[in-house]
mmCIF file of C-alpha atoms in Angstrom:
data_model
loop_
_atom_site.group_PDB
_atom_site.id
_atom_site.type_symbol
_atom_site.label_atom_id
_atom_site.label_comp_id
_atom_site.label_asym_id
_atom_site.label_seq_id
_atom_site.Cartn_x
_atom_site.Cartn_y
_atom_site.Cartn_z
ATOM 1 C CA MET A 1 11.667 16.200 -3.196
ATOM 2 C CA LEU A 2 10.929 15.052 0.336
ATOM 3 C CA PRO A 3 7.607 15.165 2.195
ATOM 4 C CA GLU A 4 7.012 17.811 4.835
ATOM 5 C CA GLU A 5 8.358 17.148 8.320
ATOM 6 C CA GLY A 6 4.825 16.853 9.688
ATOM 7 C CA PHE A 7 4.061 14.002 7.315
ATOM 8 C CA ILE A 8 7.279 12.167 8.190
ATOM 9 C CA ARG A 9 6.477 12.378 11.906
ATOM 10 C CA TRP A 10 2.959 11.141 11.234
ATOM 11 C CA LEU A 11 4.242 8.251 9.124
ATOM 12 C CA LEU A 12 6.668 7.153 11.853
ATOM 13 C CA TRP A 13 3.787 7.279 14.351
ATOM 14 C CA ALA A 14 1.607 5.156 12.071
ATOM 15 C CA TRP A 15 4.403 2.686 11.331
ATOM 16 C CA GLU A 16 5.047 2.018 15.012
ATOM 17 C CA ARG A 17 1.387 1.168 15.591
ATOM 18 C CA LEU A 18 1.256 -1.048 12.525
ATOM 19 C CA LEU A 19 4.366 -2.897 13.697
ATOM 20 C CA ARG A 20 2.735 -3.559 17.065
ATOM 21 C CA LEU A 21 -0.360 -4.941 15.350
ATOM 22 C CA GLU A 22 1.836 -7.136 13.174
ATOM 23 C CA GLY A 23 3.401 -8.668 16.258
ATOM 24 C CA GLY A 24 6.559 -6.573 16.447
ATOM 25 C CA THR A 25 9.323 -5.755 14.021
ATOM 26 C CA GLU A 26 10.785 -9.249 13.919
ATOM 27 C CA ASP A 27 7.445 -10.766 12.913
ATOM 28 C CA PHE A 28 6.994 -8.007 10.343
ATOM 29 C CA ARG A 29 10.360 -8.794 8.765
ATOM 30 C CA ARG A 30 9.592 -12.498 8.787
ATOM 31 C CA ARG A 31 6.041 -12.351 7.454
ATOM 32 C CA ARG A 32 6.022 -9.485 4.989
ATOM 33 C CA ARG A 33 7.531 -9.388 1.533
ATOM 34 C CA LEU A 34 7.545 -6.745 -1.143
ATOM 35 C CA VAL A 35 4.967 -7.546 -3.816
ATOM 36 C CA VAL A 36 6.316 -6.727 -7.266
ATOM 37 C CA PRO A 37 4.325 -6.374 -10.511
ATOM 38 C CA VAL A 38 5.187 -9.668 -12.170
ATOM 39 C CA ALA A 39 2.839 -12.312 -13.528
ATOM 40 C CA GLU A 40 3.980 -14.895 -10.983
ATOM 41 C CA ASN A 41 2.459 -12.808 -8.194
ATOM 42 C CA PHE A 42 -0.890 -12.453 -9.955
ATOM 43 C CA PRO A 43 -1.508 -15.600 -12.024
ATOM 44 C CA VAL A 44 -5.051 -14.618 -12.974
ATOM 45 C CA ASP A 45 -7.143 -16.743 -15.300
ATOM 46 C CA PRO A 46 -6.599 -15.267 -18.812
ATOM 47 C CA GLY A 47 -10.083 -16.348 -19.827
ATOM 48 C CA LEU A 48 -11.810 -14.085 -17.314
ATOM 49 C CA GLU A 49 -13.278 -10.679 -18.110
ATOM 50 C CA GLY A 50 -15.004 -7.837 -16.316
ATOM 51 C CA HIS A 51 -15.897 -8.298 -12.672
ATOM 52 C CA ASP A 52 -14.729 -11.920 -12.671
ATOM 53 C CA LEU A 53 -11.239 -10.787 -13.695
ATOM 54 C CA ALA A 54 -11.221 -8.058 -11.040
ATOM 55 C CA ASP A 55 -12.289 -10.601 -8.434
ATOM 56 C CA ASP A 56 -9.422 -12.889 -9.449
ATOM 57 C CA TYR A 57 -6.953 -10.044 -8.888
ATOM 58 C CA PHE A 58 -8.695 -9.345 -5.590
ATOM 59 C CA LEU A 59 -8.093 -12.897 -4.390
ATOM 60 C CA PHE A 60 -4.350 -12.532 -4.951
ATOM 61 C CA VAL A 61 -4.262 -9.098 -3.303
ATOM 62 C CA LYS A 62 -5.938 -10.539 -0.203
ATOM 63 C CA GLU A 63 -3.519 -13.463 -0.197
ATOM 64 C CA HIS A 64 -0.460 -11.199 -0.383
ATOM 65 C CA ALA A 65 -1.924 -8.977 2.342
ATOM 66 C CA GLY A 66 -2.543 -11.963 4.614
ATOM 67 C CA VAL A 67 -6.306 -11.374 4.897
ATOM 68 C CA GLN A 68 -7.538 -14.148 2.635
ATOM 69 C CA GLY A 69 -9.828 -15.368 5.419
ATOM 70 C CA TRP A 70 -11.567 -12.020 5.854
ATOM 71 C CA PRO A 71 -15.157 -11.860 4.480
ATOM 72 C CA LEU A 72 -14.462 -8.919 2.171
ATOM 73 C CA GLU A 73 -16.523 -8.357 -0.968
ATOM 74 C CA LEU A 74 -15.333 -6.676 -4.145
ATOM 75 C CA VAL A 75 -17.854 -4.087 -5.352
ATOM 76 C CA PRO A 76 -17.809 -1.854 -8.470
ATOM 77 C CA GLU A 77 -17.629 1.804 -7.440
ATOM 78 C CA ASP A 78 -21.031 2.622 -8.901
ATOM 79 C CA GLY A 79 -22.620 -0.083 -6.736
ATOM 80 C CA TRP A 80 -20.806 0.693 -3.499
ATOM 81 C CA ALA A 81 -22.437 2.425 -0.529
ATOM 82 C CA ASP A 82 -20.734 4.169 2.393
ATOM 83 C CA ASP A 83 -22.439 1.833 4.856
ATOM 84 C CA ASP A 84 -21.054 -1.274 3.116
ATOM 85 C CA ASP A 85 -18.766 -2.259 5.984
ATOM 86 C CA LEU A 86 -17.069 -5.190 4.227
ATOM 87 C CA GLY A 87 -17.104 -3.872 0.676
ATOM 88 C CA VAL A 88 -13.942 -2.996 -1.237
ATOM 89 C CA PRO A 89 -14.781 -0.688 -4.161
ATOM 90 C CA TYR A 90 -12.935 -0.699 -7.470
ATOM 91 C CA ASP A 91 -13.089 1.171 -10.755
ATOM 92 C CA PRO A 92 -13.870 -1.224 -13.664
ATOM 93 C CA CYS A 93 -12.019 1.180 -15.987
ATOM 94 C CA LEU A 94 -8.772 0.079 -14.319
ATOM 95 C CA LEU A 95 -9.076 -3.444 -15.721
ATOM 96 C CA GLY A 96 -7.003 -2.168 -18.654
ATOM 97 C CA THR A 97 -4.178 -1.136 -16.315
ATOM 98 C CA PRO A 98 -3.702 -4.032 -13.870
ATOM 99 C CA THR A 99 -0.982 -2.336 -11.810
ATOM 100 C CA ARG A 100 -3.317 0.550 -10.969
ATOM 101 C CA LEU A 101 -6.137 -1.893 -10.310
ATOM 102 C CA VAL A 102 -3.933 -3.746 -7.823
ATOM 103 C CA ALA A 103 -3.017 -0.424 -6.195
ATOM 104 C CA GLN A 104 -6.691 0.415 -5.757
ATOM 105 C CA LEU A 105 -7.533 -3.044 -4.418
ATOM 106 C CA ALA A 106 -4.608 -2.895 -1.993
ATOM 107 C CA HIS A 107 -5.794 0.508 -0.771
ATOM 108 C CA GLY A 108 -9.276 -0.935 -0.229
ATOM 109 C CA VAL A 109 -7.952 -3.915 1.717
ATOM 110 C CA ALA A 110 -5.708 -1.623 3.771
ATOM 111 C CA HIS A 111 -8.721 0.573 4.504
ATOM 112 C CA GLN A 112 -10.454 -2.465 5.990
ATOM 113 C CA VAL A 113 -7.364 -3.294 8.069
ATOM 114 C CA VAL A 114 -7.345 0.249 9.471
ATOM 115 C CA LEU A 115 -11.028 0.089 10.387
ATOM 116 C CA ALA A 116 -10.854 -3.446 11.788
ATOM 117 C CA HIS A 117 -8.017 -2.690 14.179
ATOM 118 C CA GLY A 118 -8.945 0.866 15.121
ATOM 119 C CA ILE A 119 -5.459 2.257 14.537
ATOM 120 C CA GLY A 120 -5.462 5.469 16.541
ATOM 121 C CA ASP A 121 -8.343 7.884 17.126
ATOM 122 C CA LEU A 122 -8.891 8.941 13.539
ATOM 123 C CA GLU A 123 -10.825 11.794 12.030
ATOM 124 C CA GLU A 124 -12.686 10.905 8.839
ATOM 125 C CA ASN A 125 -10.124 12.728 6.689
ATOM 126 C CA GLU A 126 -7.279 10.696 8.230
ATOM 127 C CA VAL A 127 -8.544 7.245 7.239
ATOM 128 C CA ASP A 128 -7.554 7.332 3.555
ATOM 129 C CA PRO A 129 -3.980 8.580 4.151
ATOM 130 C CA LEU A 130 -3.508 5.903 6.800
ATOM 131 C CA ALA A 131 -4.926 3.316 4.390
ATOM 132 C CA ASP A 132 -2.278 4.373 1.854
ATOM 133 C CA ALA A 133 0.481 3.965 4.440
ATOM 134 C CA THR A 134 -0.974 0.609 5.469
ATOM 135 C CA ALA A 135 -1.038 -0.596 1.858
ATOM 136 C CA VAL A 136 2.706 0.083 1.703
ATOM 137 C CA PHE A 137 3.155 -1.689 5.037
ATOM 138 C CA LEU A 138 1.308 -4.739 3.647
ATOM 139 C CA GLY A 139 3.829 -4.944 0.794
ATOM 140 C CA PHE A 140 2.138 -2.996 -2.012
ATOM 141 C CA GLY A 141 4.401 0.048 -1.959
ATOM 142 C CA ILE A 142 5.589 -0.299 -5.555
ATOM 143 C CA PHE A 143 2.019 -0.385 -6.834
ATOM 144 C CA ALA A 144 1.017 2.535 -4.601
ATOM 145 C CA ALA A 145 4.017 4.658 -5.607
ATOM 146 C CA ASN A 146 3.491 4.075 -9.327
ATOM 147 C CA ALA A 147 -0.230 4.855 -9.057
ATOM 148 C CA ALA A 148 0.056 8.013 -6.950
ATOM 149 C CA ALA A 149 0.161 10.365 -9.947
ATOM 150 C CA ARG A 150 -2.274 11.308 -12.677
ATOM 151 C CA VAL A 151 -1.297 9.587 -15.934
ATOM 152 C CA ALA A 152 -2.676 9.127 -19.433
ATOM 153 C CA GLY A 153 -5.118 6.272 -19.828
ATOM 154 C CA PRO A 154 -4.451 3.042 -21.712
ATOM 155 C CA GLN A 155 -6.428 3.984 -24.823
ATOM 156 C CA SER A 156 -4.347 6.929 -25.996
ATOM 157 C CA TRP A 157 -1.255 8.830 -25.016
ATOM 158 C CA LEU A 158 -3.432 11.950 -25.150
ATOM 159 C CA GLY A 159 -5.967 10.598 -22.678
ATOM 160 C CA PRO A 160 -8.260 10.050 -21.003
ATOM 161 C CA THR A 161 -6.276 10.610 -17.837
ATOM 162 C CA LEU A 162 -6.354 8.230 -14.900
ATOM 163 C CA ALA A 163 -6.734 9.876 -11.520
ATOM 164 C CA PRO A 164 -4.212 9.169 -8.771
ATOM 165 C CA VAL A 165 -4.983 6.119 -6.663
ATOM 166 C CA GLY A 166 -5.037 6.954 -2.965
ATOM 167 C CA ALA A 167 -4.744 10.106 -0.889
ATOM 168 C CA LEU A 168 -0.966 10.505 -0.542
ATOM 169 C CA SER A 169 1.299 12.178 -3.088
ATOM 170 C CA GLU A 170 4.057 10.454 -5.057
ATOM 171 C CA HIS A 171 6.826 11.643 -2.757
ATOM 172 C CA GLU A 172 4.842 10.694 0.368
ATOM 173 C CA VAL A 173 4.183 7.160 -0.851
ATOM 174 C CA ALA A 174 7.798 6.863 -2.008
ATOM 175 C CA TYR A 175 8.962 7.848 1.477
ATOM 176 C CA ALA A 176 6.742 5.173 3.024
ATOM 177 C CA LEU A 177 8.144 2.643 0.545
ATOM 178 C CA ALA A 178 11.687 3.689 1.472
ATOM 179 C CA LEU A 179 10.901 3.141 5.152
ATOM 180 C CA TYR A 180 9.547 -0.320 4.311
ATOM 181 C CA ALA A 181 12.657 -1.198 2.308
ATOM 182 C CA VAL A 182 15.071 0.044 4.971
ATOM 183 C CA LEU A 183 13.305 -1.880 7.739
ATOM 184 C CA THR A 184 13.190 -5.093 5.703
ATOM 185 C CA GLU A 185 16.699 -4.558 4.279
ATOM 186 C CA ILE A 186 15.584 -4.987 0.672
ATOM 187 C CA PRO A 187 18.342 -3.979 -1.784
ATOM 188 C CA ASP A 188 17.469 -0.691 -3.462
ATOM 189 C CA ARG A 189 17.949 -2.156 -6.934
ATOM 190 C CA HIS A 190 15.133 -4.648 -6.309
ATOM 191 C CA VAL A 191 12.764 -1.782 -5.566
ATOM 192 C CA GLU A 192 13.953 0.715 -8.159
ATOM 193 C CA ALA A 193 13.690 -1.810 -10.998
ATOM 194 C CA HIS A 194 9.889 -1.658 -10.746
ATOM 195 C CA LEU A 195 9.353 2.069 -10.154
ATOM 196 C CA ARG A 196 8.445 4.753 -12.665
ATOM 197 C CA PRO A 197 11.030 7.567 -13.060
ATOM 198 C CA ASN A 198 9.448 10.082 -10.662
ATOM 199 C CA PRO A 199 8.783 7.731 -7.740
ATOM 200 C CA ARG A 200 12.189 6.128 -8.328
ATOM 201 C CA GLU A 201 13.917 9.456 -7.768
ATOM 202 C CA PHE A 202 11.699 10.251 -4.765
ATOM 203 C CA TYR A 203 12.483 6.806 -3.346
ATOM 204 C CA ARG A 204 16.248 7.301 -3.677
ATOM 205 C CA ARG A 205 16.121 10.632 -1.870
ATOM 206 C CA ALA A 206 13.902 9.178 0.847
ATOM 207 C CA VAL A 207 16.266 6.266 1.530
ATOM 208 C CA LYS A 208 19.198 8.666 1.879
ATOM 209 C CA HIS A 209 17.201 10.907 4.205
ATOM 210 C CA ILE A 210 16.055 8.032 6.425
ATOM 211 C CA LEU A 211 19.550 6.588 6.779
ATOM 212 C CA ARG A 212 21.207 9.970 7.315
ATOM 213 C CA TYR A 213 18.719 11.839 9.488
ATOM 214 C CA ARG A 214 16.277 9.334 11.011
ATOM 215 C CA GLY A 215 18.649 7.004 12.807
ATOM 216 C CA ARG A 216 17.058 7.375 16.235
ATOM 217 C CA GLU A 217 13.514 6.809 14.965
ATOM 218 C CA LEU A 218 14.720 3.911 12.826
ATOM 219 C CA HIS A 219 16.367 2.289 15.843
ATOM 220 C CA ARG A 220 13.108 2.592 17.785
ATOM 221 C CA LEU A 221 11.098 1.020 14.960
ATOM 222 C CA ARG A 222 13.558 -1.859 14.727
ATOM 223 C CA GLN A 223 12.983 -2.576 18.420
ATOM 224 C CA VAL A 224 9.163 -2.580 18.435
ATOM 225 C CA PRO A 225 8.023 -5.603 20.485
ATOM 226 C CA LEU A 226 4.877 -7.671 20.303
ATOM 227 C CA ALA A 227 1.911 -5.650 21.518
ATOM 228 C CA PRO A 228 0.244 -7.162 24.627
ATOM 229 C CA LEU A 229 -3.157 -7.226 22.934
ATOM 230 C CA SER A 230 -2.011 -7.895 19.384
ATOM 231 C CA PRO A 231 -4.803 -9.504 17.306
ATOM 232 C CA TYR A 232 -2.163 -11.771 15.757
ATOM 233 C CA ARG A 233 -1.376 -13.568 19.024
#
């Protein structure tokens, strides 16, 4: 299953602007790497619990995203307010499922990136989808794709269910991940090894579609230069 054509066009629009902010495609390929769900990428202190454990994960998410110097604050969802400009909310219930916690933290960091750089003239309902796409752009596509569906919680195979993380659907996030992998020339097997069955199949179809039908747009994205006013200069 592929996303609708309107979404694909929107994603290509968003990706071009993100590449310009990154400093062009060459800098993107040089600086970004796909973050995979292995302990080496998140060597949290095993003695931590609760908010301290979440904050440890948050430190590694910021490091992988390249925003470790930003003054962001991790805030439990029940203590977060809409006017908290630098707050990144998280659900403490996700501490039992670290991959979904990382997906939520990455979405929160990406949300801050979108707001900080004013990517496009956005309506309020456009910010969360763009934050999802930005989380994939920052390297968290595997986490985002695996967390984009409702699944049973960690306590029982019958429930409770865990809501999807983010605003985009599984096949939309998988398409964004495929675009990331094609642009960075990551072997498909390195991506597929970490995906759940549904997003893995969506990813495979998306890669084929991009390579077969999006050659002109792909060529343009590969040629994106450094933006004149890039904040990374």
